């Protein structure tokens, strides 16, 4: 009877050892997989962080360029308005000179007509 107990104790001990060993193996495999997944997740997080920071830097650079271009555009618009005003002024001067030349020609023609009318006809 004692040998039966030893056999049962041996069977229970073997069952316990193999169950514990199997549990340890499953636990180790689960932790190993979780560790690999954590490393993969960390790599993905690092890549996403680098990508986001690169995009933020690019957006900042483009925003600064846009501000500079808008400032230059405003300056160009001011200069264009000044140039338009100068062109209009010069056109007025040219138009005025044309009118002055026409009036001068009218005065010269009227003066010639008056002189021609004052001349005696036929050599008198």
XYZ file of C-alpha atoms in Angstrom:
124
model
C 0.000 0.000 0.000
C 2.842 2.355 0.680
C 4.177 1.724 -2.774
C 0.814 2.697 -4.217
C 0.990 5.957 -2.347
C 4.489 6.543 -3.632
C 3.294 5.819 -7.144
C 0.394 8.210 -6.749
C 2.656 10.820 -5.190
C 5.099 10.290 -8.063
C 2.279 10.607 -10.619
C 0.921 13.740 -8.943
C 4.444 15.184 -8.663
C 5.104 14.405 -12.328
C 1.765 15.906 -13.313
C 2.511 19.004 -11.240
C 6.019 19.353 -12.632
C 4.918 18.945 -16.235
C 1.950 21.291 -15.689
C 4.220 23.870 -14.063
C 6.837 23.447 -16.768
C 4.188 23.793 -19.474
C 2.767 26.873 -17.772
C 6.292 28.321 -17.466
C 6.921 27.639 -21.176
C 3.616 29.254 -22.202
C 4.273 32.196 -19.875
C 7.801 32.640 -21.257
C 6.532 32.487 -24.865
C 3.781 35.034 -24.127
C 6.258 37.413 -22.471
C 8.725 36.974 -25.337
C 6.035 37.782 -27.911
C 4.816 40.738 -25.858
C 8.387 42.022 -25.628
C 8.816 41.734 -29.400
C 5.507 43.501 -29.955
C 6.528 46.227 -27.507
C 9.798 46.723 -29.375
C 7.943 46.889 -32.698
C 5.463 49.340 -31.232
C 8.309 51.456 -29.857
C 9.982 51.510 -33.300
C 6.692 52.528 -34.916
C 6.193 55.230 -32.284
C 9.712 56.564 -32.904
C 9.138 56.587 -36.661
C 5.803 58.366 -36.237
C 7.378 60.909 -33.883
C 10.190 61.607 -36.369
C 7.702 61.932 -39.217
C 5.471 64.300 -37.263
C 8.389 66.458 -36.123
C 9.708 66.591 -39.713
C 6.297 67.640 -40.992
C 5.965 70.259 -38.257
C 9.385 71.668 -39.225
C 8.386 71.703 -42.899
C 5.106 73.468 -42.083
C 6.985 76.061 -40.027
C 9.452 76.626 -42.885
C 6.643 76.985 -45.427
C 4.733 79.332 -43.129
C 7.805 81.560 -42.798
C 8.276 81.548 -46.590
C 4.600 82.405 -47.080
C 4.914 85.329 -44.664
C 7.986 86.591 -46.551
C 6.241 86.238 -49.921
C 3.142 88.046 -48.651
C 5.349 90.887 -47.354
C 7.128 91.108 -50.708
C 3.782 91.051 -52.525
C 2.490 93.929 -50.394
C 5.645 95.931 -51.185
C 5.253 95.169 -54.905
C 1.622 96.279 -54.811
C 2.644 99.570 -53.184
C 5.353 100.109 -55.785
C 2.903 99.230 -58.576
C 0.413 101.769 -57.258
C 3.170 104.418 -57.192
C 4.186 103.494 -60.745
C 0.571 103.721 -61.925
C 0.262 107.166 -60.354
C 3.517 108.267 -62.024
C 2.332 106.948 -65.412
C -0.955 108.815 -65.067
C 0.943 111.978 -64.143
C 3.265 111.619 -67.153
C 0.312 110.969 -69.472
C -1.317 114.139 -68.210
C 1.911 116.044 -68.885
C 2.180 114.597 -72.399
C -1.479 115.357 -73.105
C -0.992 118.850 -71.734
C 2.054 119.396 -73.964
C 0.033 118.253 -76.941
C -2.713 120.737 -76.153
C -0.138 123.498 -75.617
C 1.462 122.690 -78.987
C -1.963 122.826 -80.674
C -2.764 126.155 -79.093
C 0.653 127.502 -80.051
C 0.015 126.435 -83.631
C -3.378 128.148 -83.543
C -1.767 131.349 -82.248
C 0.944 131.211 -84.923
C -1.663 130.569 -87.650
C -3.865 133.419 -86.384
C -0.832 135.710 -86.248
C 0.110 134.820 -89.816
C -3.437 135.425 -90.997
C -3.467 138.792 -89.263
C -0.160 139.774 -90.855
C -1.351 138.587 -94.221
C -4.496 140.679 -93.878
C -2.458 143.780 -92.936
C -0.152 143.585 -95.983
C -1.070 145.798 -98.793
C -2.188 144.054 -101.912
C -0.402 144.546 -105.146
C 2.644 146.387 -103.861
C 1.092 149.634 -102.711
